[in-house]
Amino acid sequence: MLKESDLQLRFCTNETQATREKFVAKLQRLGFELSVSEVFSPAPAVVASLRQRQLRPHLLVHDDVLPEFSSVDKTNPNCVVIGDAADKFSYQNLNDAFRVLIGLEKPVLFSMGRGRYYKETDGLKLDVGVYMKALEYACDVEAEVIGKPAPMFFQSVLTDMGIQPHEALMIGDDLVNDVGGAQHAGMKGLQVRTGKYRPSDERHPTVTADGYVDNLAAAVDAILKHRA
Amino acid sequence: MLKESDLQLRFCTNETQATREKFVAKLQRLGFELSVSEVFSPAPAVVASLRQRQLRPHLLVHDDVLPEFSSVDKTNPNCVVIGDAADKFSYQNLNDAFRVLIGLEKPVLFSMGRGRYYKETDGLKLDVGVYMKALEYACDVEAEVIGKPAPMFFQSVLTDMGIQPHEALMIGDDLVNDVGGAQHAGMKGLQVRTGKYRPSDERHPTVTADGYVDNLAAAVDAILKHRA
């Protein structure tokens, strides 16, 4: 329905275990209509930053997201990029990334997200933020977070849409990363009461959603009704 | 020479990749005269804390230090203990420790030291502090550091010697962990200009040694001369 309106739509994800192509294919199988150009994920945003600043990364990322970095010069690295590498976060691999970073005159660390953990069918899994903190402490640096909740990430999406923050509405299940991040970028943020949502989110000490909806369909109804 | 005087001597180490027995054997091969009862390392201090507080640990430690924990009940763990596990710091093992910790009503994390990295013949290696920070962030807890520079660790050594802090002198190559830690416990701290010593230590922003000696032999000479 939303696709049939004149509203512009973008999908913002912190997914770093797949390319946008695979991510889109997965959502299409679930019945969503979307194209790769509508998807914003950390990897392409990092690639844009690397280009702009002429940086060559040492990558500690999931194998399935490597194709996003295929065009990037990775010789003689002068920065480190980490994503949700999961099982690739071995001692050896983290130590390799650390040695690159500590060897730089001015260490630059990009982290694709700052999540603590997420849930999979077999239980909780440590997320990239945990390894970001590890490298930050090891090298006494502060990582540049690319992805939600970084305001720059939301701004890049607004720029792509050619609109101002107050003209945009973010809908997400993650209070801090989706709603809080969007609000910091000047947008309004709705939280859906599905997925990562917890009742305690509604009394969070620092982030208050501009509204709640029981699910994504209800959000779409509300938006279209509001415009009618 | 020091052994022949009436001065009491203790060796304080953050070594968690070996039992005290192996540590002593190594130093004896290097020509030091010392016995296991003179060595204070984090593992036995953790074991004492676990006993006192009736805690059962999930261990993420180096295989070679496991014998120190042989007498400890490790069933149905209600805390996590990490040491310098090196290659055992796999994603899977860190995730297992994380799941134990996040599943506890009141998560308790012991870290045997808070070092960032150390040097081995094949290069720099990430130390336990890095993984401590990772788990602290993942579970939003603060670790209890056992070992240098924790004042409690130095106090336990003073208690063993039956002396007051002002009667003791710490000599070490690590400004923050050896000298600063001892000073926080009320002792004086000398830095030796060997090992981890860096000239920049002598203008450190927060820790100032009570004195410097070029090496351990010079420290011993100075102490004995001072008493003569």
mmCIF file of N, CA and C in Angstrom, chain B residues 28-129:
data_model
loop_
_atom_site.group_PDB
_atom_site.id
_atom_site.type_symbol
_atom_site.label_atom_id
_atom_site.label_comp_id
_atom_site.label_asym_id
_atom_site.label_seq_id
_atom_site.Cartn_x
_atom_site.Cartn_y
_atom_site.Cartn_z
ATOM 1 N N GLN B 28 63.338 -20.071 38.563
ATOM 2 C CA GLN B 28 64.484 -20.791 39.145
ATOM 3 C C GLN B 28 65.506 -21.116 38.053
ATOM 4 N N ARG B 29 64.998 -21.495 36.879
ATOM 5 C CA ARG B 29 65.909 -21.771 35.761
ATOM 6 C C ARG B 29 66.682 -20.517 35.363
ATOM 7 N N LEU B 30 66.058 -19.345 35.594
ATOM 8 C CA LEU B 30 66.718 -18.078 35.266
ATOM 9 C C LEU B 30 67.651 -17.616 36.389
ATOM 10 N N GLY B 31 67.740 -18.431 37.485
ATOM 11 C CA GLY B 31 68.693 -18.107 38.548
ATOM 12 C C GLY B 31 68.102 -17.452 39.783
ATOM 13 N N PHE B 32 66.786 -17.234 39.799
ATOM 14 C CA PHE B 32 66.161 -16.642 40.989
ATOM 15 C C PHE B 32 65.913 -17.722 42.034
ATOM 16 N N GLU B 33 66.136 -17.338 43.286
ATOM 17 C CA GLU B 33 65.773 -18.241 44.377
ATOM 18 C C GLU B 33 64.419 -17.826 44.889
ATOM 19 N N LEU B 34 63.424 -18.652 44.727
ATOM 20 C CA LEU B 34 62.109 -18.342 45.285
ATOM 21 C C LEU B 34 61.302 -19.615 45.413
ATOM 22 N N SER B 35 60.274 -19.534 46.260
ATOM 23 C CA SER B 35 59.409 -20.699 46.457
ATOM 24 C C SER B 35 57.973 -20.308 46.110
ATOM 25 N N VAL B 36 57.130 -21.306 45.903
ATOM 26 C CA VAL B 36 55.740 -21.066 45.509
ATOM 27 C C VAL B 36 55.019 -20.185 46.536
ATOM 28 N N SER B 37 55.346 -20.369 47.822
ATOM 29 C CA SER B 37 54.633 -19.599 48.856
ATOM 30 C C SER B 37 54.975 -18.111 48.814
ATOM 31 N N GLU B 38 56.023 -17.758 48.101
ATOM 32 C CA GLU B 38 56.392 -16.336 47.988
ATOM 33 C C GLU B 38 55.758 -15.658 46.773
ATOM 34 N N VAL B 39 55.043 -16.444 45.962
ATOM 35 C CA VAL B 39 54.497 -15.901 44.714
ATOM 36 C C VAL B 39 53.008 -15.597 44.850
ATOM 37 N N PHE B 40 52.628 -14.386 44.492
ATOM 38 C CA PHE B 40 51.222 -13.981 44.485
ATOM 39 C C PHE B 40 50.794 -13.708 43.055
ATOM 40 N N SER B 41 49.797 -14.475 42.605
ATOM 41 C CA SER B 41 49.286 -14.311 41.247
ATOM 42 C C SER B 41 47.761 -14.284 41.322
ATOM 43 N N PRO B 42 47.101 -13.814 40.261
ATOM 44 C CA PRO B 42 45.647 -13.611 40.337
ATOM 45 C C PRO B 42 44.832 -14.879 40.612
ATOM 46 N N ALA B 43 45.220 -16.013 40.044
ATOM 47 C CA ALA B 43 44.360 -17.197 40.146
ATOM 48 C C ALA B 43 44.070 -17.614 41.598
ATOM 49 N N PRO B 44 45.094 -17.770 42.443
ATOM 50 C CA PRO B 44 44.776 -18.139 43.830
ATOM 51 C C PRO B 44 43.951 -17.075 44.546
ATOM 52 N N ALA B 45 44.155 -15.801 44.198
ATOM 53 C CA ALA B 45 43.372 -14.722 44.808
ATOM 54 C C ALA B 45 41.906 -14.831 44.388
ATOM 55 N N VAL B 46 41.672 -15.187 43.128
ATOM 56 C CA VAL B 46 40.295 -15.389 42.666
ATOM 57 C C VAL B 46 39.671 -16.577 43.393
ATOM 58 N N VAL B 47 40.426 -17.658 43.516
ATOM 59 C CA VAL B 47 39.913 -18.854 44.193
ATOM 60 C C VAL B 47 39.490 -18.502 45.619
ATOM 61 N N ALA B 48 40.297 -17.689 46.301
ATOM 62 C CA ALA B 48 39.954 -17.282 47.672
ATOM 63 C C ALA B 48 38.656 -16.480 47.688
ATOM 64 N N SER B 49 38.484 -15.574 46.719
ATOM 65 C CA SER B 49 37.252 -14.783 46.637
ATOM 66 C C SER B 49 36.038 -15.658 46.351
ATOM 67 N N LEU B 50 36.216 -16.614 45.450
ATOM 68 C CA LEU B 50 35.108 -17.511 45.096
ATOM 69 C C LEU B 50 34.645 -18.275 46.333
ATOM 70 N N ARG B 51 35.616 -18.807 47.092
ATOM 71 C CA ARG B 51 35.307 -19.565 48.319
ATOM 72 C C ARG B 51 34.524 -18.702 49.296
ATOM 73 N N GLN B 52 35.080 -17.504 49.532
ATOM 74 C CA GLN B 52 34.509 -16.595 50.524
ATOM 75 C C GLN B 52 33.072 -16.218 50.178
ATOM 76 N N ARG B 53 32.796 -16.053 48.888
ATOM 77 C CA ARG B 53 31.469 -15.596 48.477
ATOM 78 C C ARG B 53 30.610 -16.731 47.925
ATOM 79 N N GLN B 54 31.085 -17.948 48.099
ATOM 80 C CA GLN B 54 30.362 -19.143 47.643
ATOM 81 C C GLN B 54 29.919 -19.030 46.186
ATOM 82 N N LEU B 55 30.869 -18.658 45.346
ATOM 83 C CA LEU B 55 30.580 -18.520 43.914
ATOM 84 C C LEU B 55 31.172 -19.699 43.145
ATOM 85 N N ARG B 56 30.439 -20.110 42.101
ATOM 86 C CA ARG B 56 30.895 -21.212 41.243
ATOM 87 C C ARG B 56 31.177 -20.633 39.855
ATOM 88 N N PRO B 57 32.424 -20.685 39.424
ATOM 89 C CA PRO B 57 32.799 -19.958 38.203
ATOM 90 C C PRO B 57 32.583 -20.733 36.898
ATOM 91 N N HIS B 58 32.231 -19.981 35.861
ATOM 92 C CA HIS B 58 32.456 -20.425 34.487
ATOM 93 C C HIS B 58 33.820 -19.848 34.124
ATOM 94 N N LEU B 59 34.761 -20.698 33.738
ATOM 95 C CA LEU B 59 36.132 -20.250 33.497
ATOM 96 C C LEU B 59 36.413 -20.027 32.016
ATOM 97 N N LEU B 60 36.968 -18.861 31.693
ATOM 98 C CA LEU B 60 37.513 -18.637 30.353
ATOM 99 C C LEU B 60 38.966 -18.233 30.587
ATOM 100 N N VAL B 61 39.809 -19.251 30.749
ATOM 101 C CA VAL B 61 41.202 -19.039 31.135
ATOM 102 C C VAL B 61 42.107 -19.944 30.307
ATOM 103 N N HIS B 62 43.387 -19.683 30.397
ATOM 104 C CA HIS B 62 44.366 -20.493 29.678
ATOM 105 C C HIS B 62 44.398 -21.912 30.253
ATOM 106 N N ASP B 63 44.545 -22.902 29.384
ATOM 107 C CA ASP B 63 44.574 -24.291 29.848
ATOM 108 C C ASP B 63 45.633 -24.509 30.929
ATOM 109 N N ASP B 64 46.779 -23.834 30.785
ATOM 110 C CA ASP B 64 47.898 -24.071 31.703
ATOM 111 C C ASP B 64 47.675 -23.537 33.111
ATOM 112 N N VAL B 65 46.616 -22.704 33.298
ATOM 113 C CA VAL B 65 46.340 -22.193 34.645
ATOM 114 C C VAL B 65 45.171 -22.947 35.294
ATOM 115 N N LEU B 66 44.533 -23.823 34.525
ATOM 116 C CA LEU B 66 43.382 -24.573 35.028
ATOM 117 C C LEU B 66 43.654 -25.320 36.334
ATOM 118 N N PRO B 67 44.870 -25.925 36.514
ATOM 119 C CA PRO B 67 45.108 -26.654 37.770
ATOM 120 C C PRO B 67 44.900 -25.801 39.024
ATOM 121 N N GLU B 68 45.091 -24.478 38.926
ATOM 122 C CA GLU B 68 44.867 -23.601 40.086
ATOM 123 C C GLU B 68 43.404 -23.651 40.531
ATOM 124 N N PHE B 69 42.507 -24.022 39.614
ATOM 125 C CA PHE B 69 41.073 -24.028 39.916
ATOM 126 C C PHE B 69 40.522 -25.437 40.146
ATOM 127 N N SER B 70 41.437 -26.423 40.289
ATOM 128 C CA SER B 70 40.984 -27.819 40.320
ATOM 129 C C SER B 70 40.070 -28.111 41.514
ATOM 130 N N SER B 71 40.248 -27.388 42.614
ATOM 131 C CA SER B 71 39.467 -27.688 43.816
ATOM 132 C C SER B 71 38.135 -26.933 43.859
ATOM 133 N N VAL B 72 37.868 -26.130 42.838
ATOM 134 C CA VAL B 72 36.694 -25.246 42.864
ATOM 135 C C VAL B 72 35.487 -25.906 42.191
ATOM 136 N N ASP B 73 34.337 -25.780 42.832
ATOM 137 C CA ASP B 73 33.085 -26.305 42.264
ATOM 138 C C ASP B 73 32.673 -25.439 41.071
ATOM 139 N N LYS B 74 32.591 -26.080 39.901
ATOM 140 C CA LYS B 74 32.288 -25.304 38.696
ATOM 141 C C LYS B 74 30.921 -25.675 38.101
ATOM 142 N N THR B 75 30.125 -26.446 38.869
ATOM 143 C CA THR B 75 28.800 -26.829 38.362
ATOM 144 C C THR B 75 27.840 -25.659 38.487
ATOM 145 N N ASN B 76 26.892 -25.594 37.568
ATOM 146 C CA ASN B 76 25.839 -24.577 37.632
ATOM 147 C C ASN B 76 26.403 -23.198 37.963
ATOM 148 N N PRO B 77 27.262 -22.643 37.110
ATOM 149 C CA PRO B 77 28.026 -21.436 37.438
ATOM 150 C C PRO B 77 27.160 -20.210 37.738
ATOM 151 N N ASN B 78 27.622 -19.407 38.703
ATOM 152 C CA ASN B 78 26.929 -18.149 39.015
ATOM 153 C C ASN B 78 27.876 -16.948 38.954
ATOM 154 N N CYS B 79 28.992 -17.119 38.243
ATOM 155 C CA CYS B 79 29.870 -15.999 37.924
ATOM 156 C C CYS B 79 30.799 -16.428 36.786
ATOM 157 N N VAL B 80 31.531 -15.459 36.244
ATOM 158 C CA VAL B 80 32.469 -15.753 35.155
ATOM 159 C C VAL B 80 33.844 -15.245 35.563
ATOM 160 N N VAL B 81 34.867 -16.050 35.297
ATOM 161 C CA VAL B 81 36.252 -15.659 35.556
ATOM 162 C C VAL B 81 37.012 -15.693 34.231
ATOM 163 N N ILE B 82 37.644 -14.557 33.872
ATOM 164 C CA ILE B 82 38.473 -14.581 32.673
ATOM 165 C C ILE B 82 39.923 -14.256 33.022
ATOM 166 N N GLY B 83 40.815 -14.899 32.278
ATOM 167 C CA GLY B 83 42.243 -14.635 32.388
ATOM 168 C C GLY B 83 42.793 -14.437 30.988
ATOM 169 N N ASP B 84 44.085 -14.388 30.884
ATOM 170 C CA ASP B 84 44.691 -14.229 29.561
ATOM 171 C C ASP B 84 44.615 -15.569 28.833
ATOM 172 N N ALA B 85 43.480 -15.798 28.189
ATOM 173 C CA ALA B 85 43.226 -17.094 27.552
ATOM 174 C C ALA B 85 43.834 -17.203 26.162
ATOM 175 N N ALA B 86 44.342 -16.094 25.632
ATOM 176 C CA ALA B 86 44.981 -16.079 24.302
ATOM 177 C C ALA B 86 44.109 -16.777 23.256
ATOM 178 N N ASP B 87 44.639 -17.781 22.588
ATOM 179 C CA ASP B 87 43.905 -18.415 21.483
ATOM 180 C C ASP B 87 42.554 -18.995 21.906
ATOM 181 N N LYS B 88 42.372 -19.200 23.195
ATOM 182 C CA LYS B 88 41.073 -19.716 23.643
ATOM 183 C C LYS B 88 39.988 -18.640 23.606
ATOM 184 N N PHE B 89 40.373 -17.384 23.353
ATOM 185 C CA PHE B 89 39.393 -16.308 23.190
ATOM 186 C C PHE B 89 38.758 -16.377 21.804
ATOM 187 N N SER B 90 38.120 -17.502 21.502
ATOM 188 C CA SER B 90 37.390 -17.638 20.245
ATOM 189 C C SER B 90 36.028 -16.970 20.394
ATOM 190 N N TYR B 91 35.358 -16.735 19.266
ATOM 191 C CA TYR B 91 34.004 -16.162 19.333
ATOM 192 C C TYR B 91 33.102 -17.058 20.157
ATOM 193 N N GLN B 92 33.208 -18.354 19.899
ATOM 194 C CA GLN B 92 32.357 -19.324 20.592
ATOM 195 C C GLN B 92 32.580 -19.273 22.102
ATOM 196 N N ASN B 93 33.843 -19.285 22.528
ATOM 197 C CA ASN B 93 34.135 -19.285 23.965
ATOM 198 C C ASN B 93 33.720 -17.984 24.639
ATOM 199 N N LEU B 94 33.939 -16.848 23.947
ATOM 200 C CA LEU B 94 33.537 -15.567 24.534
ATOM 201 C C LEU B 94 32.010 -15.503 24.607
ATOM 202 N N ASN B 95 31.360 -16.035 23.584
ATOM 203 C CA ASN B 95 29.897 -16.047 23.567
ATOM 204 C C ASN B 95 29.344 -16.932 24.688
ATOM 205 N N ASP B 96 30.001 -18.068 24.929
ATOM 206 C CA ASP B 96 29.565 -18.952 26.019
ATOM 207 C C ASP B 96 29.661 -18.225 27.363
ATOM 208 N N ALA B 97 30.779 -17.528 27.588
ATOM 209 C CA ALA B 97 30.961 -16.783 28.838
ATOM 210 C C ALA B 97 29.901 -15.688 28.944
ATOM 211 N N PHE B 98 29.645 -15.014 27.822
ATOM 212 C CA PHE B 98 28.622 -13.959 27.772
ATOM 213 C C PHE B 98 27.241 -14.505 28.147
ATOM 214 N N ARG B 99 26.889 -15.661 27.606
ATOM 215 C CA ARG B 99 25.565 -16.227 27.883
ATOM 216 C C ARG B 99 25.390 -16.584 29.355
ATOM 217 N N VAL B 100 26.456 -17.082 29.980
ATOM 218 C CA VAL B 100 26.385 -17.366 31.416
ATOM 219 C C VAL B 100 26.140 -16.062 32.162
ATOM 220 N N LEU B 101 26.905 -15.045 31.828
ATOM 221 C CA LEU B 101 26.869 -13.762 32.537
ATOM 222 C C LEU B 101 25.515 -13.076 32.371
ATOM 223 N N ILE B 102 25.016 -13.019 31.145
ATOM 224 C CA ILE B 102 23.766 -12.285 30.882
ATOM 225 C C ILE B 102 22.572 -13.035 31.475
ATOM 226 N N GLY B 103 22.750 -14.327 31.718
ATOM 227 C CA GLY B 103 21.667 -15.131 32.286
ATOM 228 C C GLY B 103 21.571 -15.037 33.800
ATOM 229 N N LEU B 104 22.532 -14.374 34.434
ATOM 230 C CA LEU B 104 22.532 -14.278 35.894
ATOM 231 C C LEU B 104 21.706 -13.083 36.363
ATOM 232 N N GLU B 105 21.029 -13.258 37.462
ATOM 233 C CA GLU B 105 20.219 -12.153 37.984
ATOM 234 C C GLU B 105 21.125 -10.967 38.314
ATOM 235 N N LYS B 106 22.261 -11.287 38.956
ATOM 236 C CA LYS B 106 23.236 -10.248 39.273
ATOM 237 C C LYS B 106 24.583 -10.715 38.711
ATOM 238 N N PRO B 107 24.922 -10.267 37.487
ATOM 239 C CA PRO B 107 26.140 -10.780 36.831
ATOM 240 C C PRO B 107 27.407 -10.391 37.599
ATOM 241 N N VAL B 108 28.266 -11.367 37.860
ATOM 242 C CA VAL B 108 29.547 -11.124 38.515
ATOM 243 C C VAL B 108 30.657 -11.595 37.581
ATOM 244 N N LEU B 109 31.542 -10.655 37.248
ATOM 245 C CA LEU B 109 32.651 -10.956 36.342
ATOM 246 C C LEU B 109 33.969 -10.645 37.030
ATOM 247 N N PHE B 110 34.832 -11.660 37.139
ATOM 248 C CA PHE B 110 36.180 -11.457 37.655
ATOM 249 C C PHE B 110 37.153 -11.435 36.481
ATOM 250 N N SER B 111 38.047 -10.440 36.473
ATOM 251 C CA SER B 111 39.066 -10.400 35.432
ATOM 252 C C SER B 111 40.444 -10.436 36.088
ATOM 253 N N MET B 112 41.241 -11.390 35.669
ATOM 254 C CA MET B 112 42.576 -11.540 36.254
ATOM 255 C C MET B 112 43.536 -10.583 35.551
ATOM 256 N N GLY B 113 43.472 -9.313 35.970
ATOM 257 C CA GLY B 113 44.258 -8.264 35.336
ATOM 258 C C GLY B 113 43.392 -7.422 34.418
ATOM 259 N N ARG B 114 43.950 -6.277 34.002
ATOM 260 C CA ARG B 114 43.224 -5.392 33.095
ATOM 261 C C ARG B 114 44.149 -4.884 31.985
ATOM 262 N N GLY B 115 45.203 -5.651 31.692
ATOM 263 C CA GLY B 115 46.180 -5.258 30.676
ATOM 264 C C GLY B 115 45.573 -5.161 29.287
ATOM 265 N N ARG B 116 46.141 -4.266 28.486
ATOM 266 C CA ARG B 116 45.677 -4.081 27.115
ATOM 267 C C ARG B 116 46.378 -5.051 26.170
ATOM 268 N N TYR B 117 47.697 -5.089 26.248
ATOM 269 C CA TYR B 117 48.455 -5.994 25.380
ATOM 270 C C TYR B 117 49.847 -6.167 25.950
ATOM 271 N N TYR B 118 50.534 -7.162 25.452
ATOM 272 C CA TYR B 118 51.914 -7.404 25.871
ATOM 273 C C TYR B 118 52.701 -7.849 24.652
ATOM 274 N N LYS B 119 53.998 -7.914 24.837
ATOM 275 C CA LYS B 119 54.874 -8.205 23.701
ATOM 276 C C LYS B 119 55.400 -9.629 23.813
ATOM 277 N N GLU B 120 55.319 -10.372 22.738
ATOM 278 C CA GLU B 120 55.989 -11.670 22.687
ATOM 279 C C GLU B 120 56.973 -11.630 21.534
ATOM 280 N N THR B 121 57.760 -12.673 21.422
ATOM 281 C CA THR B 121 58.806 -12.645 20.389
ATOM 282 C C THR B 121 58.217 -12.438 18.998
ATOM 283 N N ASP B 122 56.998 -12.946 18.773
ATOM 284 C CA ASP B 122 56.401 -12.790 17.440
ATOM 285 C C ASP B 122 55.507 -11.558 17.329
ATOM 286 N N GLY B 123 55.573 -10.659 18.303
ATOM 287 C CA GLY B 123 54.810 -9.415 18.173
ATOM 288 C C GLY B 123 53.854 -9.171 19.331
ATOM 289 N N LEU B 124 53.036 -8.094 19.201
ATOM 290 C CA LEU B 124 52.104 -7.710 20.266
ATOM 291 C C LEU B 124 50.927 -8.679 20.333
ATOM 292 N N LYS B 125 50.486 -8.937 21.557
ATOM 293 C CA LYS B 125 49.344 -9.840 21.770
ATOM 294 C C LYS B 125 48.303 -9.154 22.663
ATOM 295 N N LEU B 126 47.042 -9.301 22.298
ATOM 296 C CA LEU B 126 45.962 -8.740 23.103
ATOM 297 C C LEU B 126 45.921 -9.422 24.462
ATOM 298 N N ASP B 127 45.721 -8.625 25.510
ATOM 299 C CA ASP B 127 45.702 -9.138 26.879
ATOM 300 C C ASP B 127 44.254 -9.218 27.394
ATOM 301 N N VAL B 128 44.115 -9.750 28.582
ATOM 302 C CA VAL B 128 42.795 -10.037 29.156
ATOM 303 C C VAL B 128 41.899 -8.810 29.299
ATOM 304 N N GLY B 129 42.495 -7.619 29.525
ATOM 305 C CA GLY B 129 41.687 -6.416 29.734
ATOM 306 C C GLY B 129 40.773 -6.099 28.570
#
